CSV table of C-alpha atoms and ligand atoms in Angstrom, one decimal:
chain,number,residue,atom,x,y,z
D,1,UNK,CA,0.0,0.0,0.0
D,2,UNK,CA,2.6,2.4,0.6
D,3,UNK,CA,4.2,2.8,-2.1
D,4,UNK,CA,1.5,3.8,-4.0
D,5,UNK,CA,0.5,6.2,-1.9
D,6,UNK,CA,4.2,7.6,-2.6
D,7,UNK,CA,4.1,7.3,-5.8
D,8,UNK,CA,0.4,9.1,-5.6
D,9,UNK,CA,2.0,11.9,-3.4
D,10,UNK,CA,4.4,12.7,-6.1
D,11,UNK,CA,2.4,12.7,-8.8
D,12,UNK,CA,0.3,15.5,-6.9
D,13,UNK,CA,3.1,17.2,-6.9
D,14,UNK,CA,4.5,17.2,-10.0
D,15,UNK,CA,1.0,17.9,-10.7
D,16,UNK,CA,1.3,21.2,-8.5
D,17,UNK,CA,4.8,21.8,-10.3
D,18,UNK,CA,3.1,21.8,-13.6
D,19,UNK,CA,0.4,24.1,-12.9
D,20,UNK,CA,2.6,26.3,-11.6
D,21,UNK,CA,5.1,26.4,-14.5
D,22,UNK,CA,5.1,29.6,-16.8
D,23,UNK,CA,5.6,27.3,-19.5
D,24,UNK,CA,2.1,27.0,-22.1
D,25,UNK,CA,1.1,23.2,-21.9
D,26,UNK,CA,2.3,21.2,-25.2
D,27,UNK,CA,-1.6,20.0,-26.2
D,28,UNK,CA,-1.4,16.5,-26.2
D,29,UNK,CA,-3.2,13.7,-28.0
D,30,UNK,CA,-4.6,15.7,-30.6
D,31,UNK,CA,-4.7,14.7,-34.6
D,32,UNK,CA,-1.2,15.3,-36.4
D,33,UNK,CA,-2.1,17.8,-38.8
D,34,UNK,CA,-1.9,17.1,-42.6
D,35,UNK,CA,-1.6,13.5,-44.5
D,36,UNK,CA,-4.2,11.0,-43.3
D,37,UNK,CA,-3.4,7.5,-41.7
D,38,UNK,CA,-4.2,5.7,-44.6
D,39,UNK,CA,-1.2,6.6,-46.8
D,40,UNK,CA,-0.7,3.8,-49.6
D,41,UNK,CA,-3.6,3.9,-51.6
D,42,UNK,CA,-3.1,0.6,-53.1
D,43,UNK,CA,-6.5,0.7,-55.2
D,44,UNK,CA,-7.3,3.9,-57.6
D,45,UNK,CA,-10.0,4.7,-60.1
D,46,UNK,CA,-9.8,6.5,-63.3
D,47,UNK,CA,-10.7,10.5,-62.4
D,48,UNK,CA,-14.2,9.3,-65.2
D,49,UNK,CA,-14.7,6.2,-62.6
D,50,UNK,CA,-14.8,7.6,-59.2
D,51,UNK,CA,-18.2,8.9,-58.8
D,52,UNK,CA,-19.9,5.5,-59.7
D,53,UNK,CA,-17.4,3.7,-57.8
D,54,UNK,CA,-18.1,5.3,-54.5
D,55,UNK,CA,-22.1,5.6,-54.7
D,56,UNK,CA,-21.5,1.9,-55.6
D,57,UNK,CA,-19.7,1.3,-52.3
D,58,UNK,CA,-22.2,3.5,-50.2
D,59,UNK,CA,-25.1,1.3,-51.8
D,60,UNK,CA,-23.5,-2.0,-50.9
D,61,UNK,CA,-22.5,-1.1,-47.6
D,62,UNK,CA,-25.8,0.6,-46.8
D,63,UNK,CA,-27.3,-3.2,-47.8
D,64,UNK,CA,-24.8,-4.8,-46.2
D,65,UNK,CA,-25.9,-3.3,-42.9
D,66,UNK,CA,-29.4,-3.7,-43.7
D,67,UNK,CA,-28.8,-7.4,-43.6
D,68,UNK,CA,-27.6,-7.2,-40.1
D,69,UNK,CA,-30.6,-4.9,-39.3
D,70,UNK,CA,-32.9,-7.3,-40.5
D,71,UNK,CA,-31.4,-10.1,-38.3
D,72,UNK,CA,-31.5,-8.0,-34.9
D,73,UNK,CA,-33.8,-10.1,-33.7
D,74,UNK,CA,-32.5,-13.4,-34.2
D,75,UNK,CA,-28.8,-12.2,-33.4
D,76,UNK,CA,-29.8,-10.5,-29.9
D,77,UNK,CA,-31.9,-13.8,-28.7
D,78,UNK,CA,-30.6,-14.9,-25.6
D,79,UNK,CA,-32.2,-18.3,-26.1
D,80,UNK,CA,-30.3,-19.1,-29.0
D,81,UNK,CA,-26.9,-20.2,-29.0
D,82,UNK,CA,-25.3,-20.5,-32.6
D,83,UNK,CA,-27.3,-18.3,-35.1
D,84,UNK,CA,-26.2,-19.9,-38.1
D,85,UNK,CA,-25.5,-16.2,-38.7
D,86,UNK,CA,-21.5,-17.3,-40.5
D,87,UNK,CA,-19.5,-15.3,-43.0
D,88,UNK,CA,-19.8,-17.6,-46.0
D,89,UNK,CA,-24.2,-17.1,-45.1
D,90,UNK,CA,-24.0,-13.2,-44.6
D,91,UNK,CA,-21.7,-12.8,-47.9
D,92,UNK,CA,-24.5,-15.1,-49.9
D,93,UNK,CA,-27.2,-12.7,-49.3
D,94,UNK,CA,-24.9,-9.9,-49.7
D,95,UNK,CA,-24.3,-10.1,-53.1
D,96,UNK,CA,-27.6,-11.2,-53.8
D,97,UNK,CA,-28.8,-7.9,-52.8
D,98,UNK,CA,-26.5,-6.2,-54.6
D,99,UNK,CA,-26.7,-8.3,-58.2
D,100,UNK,CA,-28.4,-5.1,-59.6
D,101,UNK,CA,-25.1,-3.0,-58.3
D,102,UNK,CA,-23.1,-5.6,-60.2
D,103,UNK,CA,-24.8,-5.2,-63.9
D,104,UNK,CA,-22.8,-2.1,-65.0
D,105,UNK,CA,-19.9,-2.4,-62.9
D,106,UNK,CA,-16.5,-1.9,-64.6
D,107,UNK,CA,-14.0,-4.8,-64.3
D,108,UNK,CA,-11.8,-2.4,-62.1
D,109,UNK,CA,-15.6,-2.1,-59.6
D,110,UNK,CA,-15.7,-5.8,-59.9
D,111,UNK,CA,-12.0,-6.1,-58.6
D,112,UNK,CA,-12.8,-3.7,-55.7
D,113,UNK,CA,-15.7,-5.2,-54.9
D,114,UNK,CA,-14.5,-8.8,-54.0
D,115,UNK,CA,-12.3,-7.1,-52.0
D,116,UNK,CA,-15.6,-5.4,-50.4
D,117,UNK,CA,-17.1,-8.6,-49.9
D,118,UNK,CA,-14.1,-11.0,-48.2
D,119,UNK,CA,-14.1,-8.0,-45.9
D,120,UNK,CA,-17.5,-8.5,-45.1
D,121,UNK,CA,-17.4,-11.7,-44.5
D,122,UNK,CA,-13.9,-11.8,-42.5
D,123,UNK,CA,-15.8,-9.6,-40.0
D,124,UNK,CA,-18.5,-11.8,-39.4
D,125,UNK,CA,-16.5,-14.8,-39.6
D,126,UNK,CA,-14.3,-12.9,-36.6
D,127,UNK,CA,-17.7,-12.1,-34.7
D,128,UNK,CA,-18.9,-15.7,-34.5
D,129,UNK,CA,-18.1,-16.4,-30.8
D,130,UNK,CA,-19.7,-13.1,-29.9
D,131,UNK,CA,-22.7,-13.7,-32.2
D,132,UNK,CA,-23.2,-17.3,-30.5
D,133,UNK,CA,-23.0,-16.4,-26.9
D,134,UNK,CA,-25.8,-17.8,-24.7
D,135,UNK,CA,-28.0,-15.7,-22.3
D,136,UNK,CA,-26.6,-12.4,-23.3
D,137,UNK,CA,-29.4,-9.9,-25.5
D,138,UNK,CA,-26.6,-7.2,-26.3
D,139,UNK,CA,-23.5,-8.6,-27.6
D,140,UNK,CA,-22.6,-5.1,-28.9
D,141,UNK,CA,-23.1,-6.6,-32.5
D,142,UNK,CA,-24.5,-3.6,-34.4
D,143,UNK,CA,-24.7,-2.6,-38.2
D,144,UNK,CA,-22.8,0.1,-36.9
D,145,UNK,CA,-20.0,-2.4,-35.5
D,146,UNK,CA,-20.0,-4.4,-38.3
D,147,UNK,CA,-19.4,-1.5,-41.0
D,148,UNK,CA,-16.6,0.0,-38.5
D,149,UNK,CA,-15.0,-3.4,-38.5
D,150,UNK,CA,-15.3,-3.7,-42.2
D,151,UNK,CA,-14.5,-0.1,-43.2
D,152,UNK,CA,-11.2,-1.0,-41.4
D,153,UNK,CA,-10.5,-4.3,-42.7
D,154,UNK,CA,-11.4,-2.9,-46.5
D,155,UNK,CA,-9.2,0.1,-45.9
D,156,UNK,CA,-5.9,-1.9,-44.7
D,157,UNK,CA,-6.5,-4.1,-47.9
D,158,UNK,CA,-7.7,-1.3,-50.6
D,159,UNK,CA,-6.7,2.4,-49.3
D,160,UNK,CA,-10.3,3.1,-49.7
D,161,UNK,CA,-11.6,4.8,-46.8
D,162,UNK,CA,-15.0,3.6,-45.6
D,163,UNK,CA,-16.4,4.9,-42.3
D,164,UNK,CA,-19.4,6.3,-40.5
D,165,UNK,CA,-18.6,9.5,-38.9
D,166,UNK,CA,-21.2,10.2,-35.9
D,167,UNK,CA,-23.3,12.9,-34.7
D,168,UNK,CA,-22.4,11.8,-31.2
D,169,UNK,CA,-19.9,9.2,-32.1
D,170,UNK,CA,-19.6,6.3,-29.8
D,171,UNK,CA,-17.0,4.5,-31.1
D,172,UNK,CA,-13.9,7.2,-31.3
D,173,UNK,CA,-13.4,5.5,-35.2
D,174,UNK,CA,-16.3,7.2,-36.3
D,175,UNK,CA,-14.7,10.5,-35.3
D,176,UNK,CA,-15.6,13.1,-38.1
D,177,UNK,CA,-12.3,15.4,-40.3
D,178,UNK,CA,-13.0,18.5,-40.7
D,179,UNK,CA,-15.2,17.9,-44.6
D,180,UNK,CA,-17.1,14.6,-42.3
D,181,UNK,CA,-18.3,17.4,-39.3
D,182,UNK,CA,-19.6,20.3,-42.2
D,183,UNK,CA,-21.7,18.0,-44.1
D,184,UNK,CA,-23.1,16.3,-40.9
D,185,UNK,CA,-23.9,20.1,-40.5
D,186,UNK,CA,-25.2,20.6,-43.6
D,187,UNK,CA,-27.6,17.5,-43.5
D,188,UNK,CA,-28.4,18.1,-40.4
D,189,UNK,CA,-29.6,21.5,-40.9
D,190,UNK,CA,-31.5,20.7,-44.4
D,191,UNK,CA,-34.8,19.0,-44.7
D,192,UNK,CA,-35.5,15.1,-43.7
D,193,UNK,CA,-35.7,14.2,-47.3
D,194,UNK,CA,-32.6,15.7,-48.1
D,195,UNK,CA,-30.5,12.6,-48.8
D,196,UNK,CA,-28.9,13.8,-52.4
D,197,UNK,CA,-25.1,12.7,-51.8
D,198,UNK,CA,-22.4,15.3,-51.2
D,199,UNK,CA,-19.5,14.8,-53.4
D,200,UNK,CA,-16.0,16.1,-54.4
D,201,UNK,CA,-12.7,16.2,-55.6
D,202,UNK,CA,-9.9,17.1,-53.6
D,203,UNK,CA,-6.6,16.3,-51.8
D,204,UNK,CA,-6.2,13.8,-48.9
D,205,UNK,CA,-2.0,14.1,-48.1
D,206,UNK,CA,-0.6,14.0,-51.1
D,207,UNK,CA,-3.3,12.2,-52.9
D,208,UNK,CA,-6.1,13.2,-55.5
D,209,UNK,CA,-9.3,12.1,-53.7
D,210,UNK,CA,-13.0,11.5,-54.8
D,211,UNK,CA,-14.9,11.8,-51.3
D,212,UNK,CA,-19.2,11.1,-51.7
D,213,UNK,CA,-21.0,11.5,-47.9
D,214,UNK,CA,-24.5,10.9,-47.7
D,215,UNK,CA,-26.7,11.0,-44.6
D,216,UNK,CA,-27.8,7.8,-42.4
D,217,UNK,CA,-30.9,8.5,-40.7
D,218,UNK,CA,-32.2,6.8,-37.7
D,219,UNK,CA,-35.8,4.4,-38.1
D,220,UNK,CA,-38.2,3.4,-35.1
D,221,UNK,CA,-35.8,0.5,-34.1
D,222,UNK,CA,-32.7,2.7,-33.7
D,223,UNK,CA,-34.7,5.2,-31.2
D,224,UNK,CA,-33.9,2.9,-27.9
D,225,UNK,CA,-30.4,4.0,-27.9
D,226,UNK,CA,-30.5,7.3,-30.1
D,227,UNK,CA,-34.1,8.6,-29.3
D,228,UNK,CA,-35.0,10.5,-26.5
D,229,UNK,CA,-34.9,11.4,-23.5
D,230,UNK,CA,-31.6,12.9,-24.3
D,231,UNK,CA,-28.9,11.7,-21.8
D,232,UNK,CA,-30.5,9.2,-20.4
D,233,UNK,CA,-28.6,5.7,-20.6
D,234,UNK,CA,-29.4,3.8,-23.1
D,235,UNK,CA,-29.1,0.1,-23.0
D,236,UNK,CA,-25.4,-0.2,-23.5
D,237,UNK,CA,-25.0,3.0,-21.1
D,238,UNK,CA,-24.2,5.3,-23.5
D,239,UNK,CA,-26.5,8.2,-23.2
D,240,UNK,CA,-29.2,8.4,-26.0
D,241,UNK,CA,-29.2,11.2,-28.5
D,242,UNK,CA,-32.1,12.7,-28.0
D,243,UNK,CA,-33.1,12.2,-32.0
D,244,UNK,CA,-36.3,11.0,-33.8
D,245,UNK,CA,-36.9,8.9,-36.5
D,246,UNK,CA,-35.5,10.6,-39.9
D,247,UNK,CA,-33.0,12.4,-38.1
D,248,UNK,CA,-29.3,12.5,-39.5
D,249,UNK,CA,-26.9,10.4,-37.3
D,250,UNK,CA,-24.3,9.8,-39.2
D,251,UNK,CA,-23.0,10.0,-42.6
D,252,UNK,CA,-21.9,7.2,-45.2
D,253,UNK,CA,-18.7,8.3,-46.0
D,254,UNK,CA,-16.5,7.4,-49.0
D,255,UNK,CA,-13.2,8.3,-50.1
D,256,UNK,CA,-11.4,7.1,-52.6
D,257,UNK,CA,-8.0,7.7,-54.6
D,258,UNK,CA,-8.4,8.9,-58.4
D,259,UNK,CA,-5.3,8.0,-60.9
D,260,UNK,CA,-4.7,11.2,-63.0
H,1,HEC,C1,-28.5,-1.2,-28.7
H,1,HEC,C2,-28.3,0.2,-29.0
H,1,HEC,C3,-28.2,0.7,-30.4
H,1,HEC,C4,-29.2,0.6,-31.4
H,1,HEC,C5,-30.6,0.0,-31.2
H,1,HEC,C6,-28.6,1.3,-32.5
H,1,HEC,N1,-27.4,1.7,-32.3
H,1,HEC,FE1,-26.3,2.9,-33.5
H,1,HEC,N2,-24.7,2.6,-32.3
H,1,HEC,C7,-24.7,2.0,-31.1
H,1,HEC,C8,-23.4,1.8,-30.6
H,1,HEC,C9,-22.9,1.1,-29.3
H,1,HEC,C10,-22.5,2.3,-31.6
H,1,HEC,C11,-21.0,2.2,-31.7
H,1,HEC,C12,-20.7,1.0,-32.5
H,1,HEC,C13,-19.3,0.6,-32.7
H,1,HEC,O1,-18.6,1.2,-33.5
H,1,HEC,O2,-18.8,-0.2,-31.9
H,1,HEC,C14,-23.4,2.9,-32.6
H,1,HEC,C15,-22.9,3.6,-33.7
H,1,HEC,C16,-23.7,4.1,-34.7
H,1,HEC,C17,-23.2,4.9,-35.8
H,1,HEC,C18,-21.8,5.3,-36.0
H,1,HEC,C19,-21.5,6.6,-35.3
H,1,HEC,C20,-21.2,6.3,-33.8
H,1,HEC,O3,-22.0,6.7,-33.0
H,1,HEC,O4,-20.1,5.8,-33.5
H,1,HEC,C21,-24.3,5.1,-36.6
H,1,HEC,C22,-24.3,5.9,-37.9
H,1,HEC,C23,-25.4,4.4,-36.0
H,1,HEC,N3,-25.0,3.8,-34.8
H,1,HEC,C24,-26.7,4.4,-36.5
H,1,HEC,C25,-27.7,3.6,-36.1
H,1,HEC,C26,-28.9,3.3,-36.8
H,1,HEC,C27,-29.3,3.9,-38.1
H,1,HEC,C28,-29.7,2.4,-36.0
H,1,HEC,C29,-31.0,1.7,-36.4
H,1,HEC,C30,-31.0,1.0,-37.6
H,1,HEC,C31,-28.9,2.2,-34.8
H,1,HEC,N4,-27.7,2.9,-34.9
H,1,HEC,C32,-29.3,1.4,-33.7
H,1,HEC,C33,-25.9,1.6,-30.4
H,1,HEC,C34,-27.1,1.4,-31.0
């Protein structure tokens, strides 16, 4: 016990020290400014290709997560044990869905998009022994989780960026840059029908980017952890947003690196 009350002691003090100091505080753990984690872009698209390619992407994973949505029920029994809910059966209906997507893709959206789907798949295939616990509602499986997982998986294989920044972001991933917070604004602050995808060209580092954001809005079944009364704990313990059905909570976001 002691020495942790010494070593307690002197960190109050050093703590007292610091205050003290004349010195302005370095600002620590903020976002390195410039360039963006995600610096080999290993797949690009022809400048002509990019705007197709990432509505494409924003379609399937929009269906992807609907899947899981429409599974909720099954997946958060806590009478079943193994859901039957595997990689190789997710990825099936996947593509299924998205087999109108497929008709006019270019060989180069086929290419990415295999790489879409093992990615998928590797992230339910990785969820299984949370998926088939016993007794347990919440397992923290969510569409939400799943398309973080993925978006992260797909990224470290493709250098396309897929992720969902948040309103209220729970998971710190879904952090918005500084493009991510102004269109949550802008979506936010425009009618409930206004879903028309926000696109552009620019510069991510050193790279030529195509970026398309588009809103997700929140239905009935989302309202028991986003809906109201704001701040109160939802089921998880995170405290509900306060939002109603139709309201922005996130954005589909899409960026991916254009060949010149
Ligand atoms: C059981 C509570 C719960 C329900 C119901 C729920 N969510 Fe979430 N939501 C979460 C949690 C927890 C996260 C963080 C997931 C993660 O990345 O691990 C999250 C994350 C998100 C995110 C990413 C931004 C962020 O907050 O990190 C979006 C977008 C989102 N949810 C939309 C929805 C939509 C749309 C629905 C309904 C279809 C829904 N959620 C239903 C709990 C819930």
């Amino acid at each position: 016990m002691m020495p942790r009350i010494a070593a307690l002691a002197a960190l109050m003090l050093f703590a007292g020290q610091a205050a003290a100091s004349p010195v302005a505080a370095e600002t620590v753990g903020v976002r390195a400014k410039g360039g963006q984690p995600e610096y080999l872009f290993l797949e690009k698209v022809p400048r002509a290709e990019a705007e197709a390619t990432a509505r494409k992407l924003a379609n399937a994973v929009i269906a992807g997560r609907m899947i899981i949505f429409a599974y909720s029920k099954k997946l958060t029994d806590p009478t079943l044990g193994d859901k039957g809910f595997g990689g190789e059966f997710f990825e099936k209906q996947w593509r299924s869905a998205l087999e109108g997507e497929m008709l006019d893709a270019t060989p180069n959206q086929k290419r990415i998009f295999e790489k879409l789907f093992w990615a998928g798949r590797q992230v339910i295939d990785n969820n299984q022994d949370r998926l088939n616990v016993k007794g347990i509602a919440w397992k923290h499986f969510l569409p939400a989780k799943w398309e973080r997982e993925m978006g992260q998986v797909f990224t470290a294989r493709t250098g396309i960026i897929i992720k969902q920044p948040g309103r209220n972001y729970r998971s710190p991933v879904n952090v918005p840059d500084d493009m991510e917070r102004s269109m949550l604004q802008h979506f936010i602050a425009a009618k409930q029908d206004e879903n028309k995808p926000q696109t552009a060209f620019t510069v991510m580092g050193k790279q030529p980017v195509f970026r398309h954001m588009e809103p997700i809005r929140l239905m009935q079944p989302c309202l028991s952890c986003h809906g109201k009364p704001k701040g109160e704990p939802d089921m998880l313990g995170f405290e509900k947003d306060g939002l109603e059905a139709g309201d922005v909570i996130g954005l589909m976001s899409v960026t991916i690196a254009v060949s010149e």
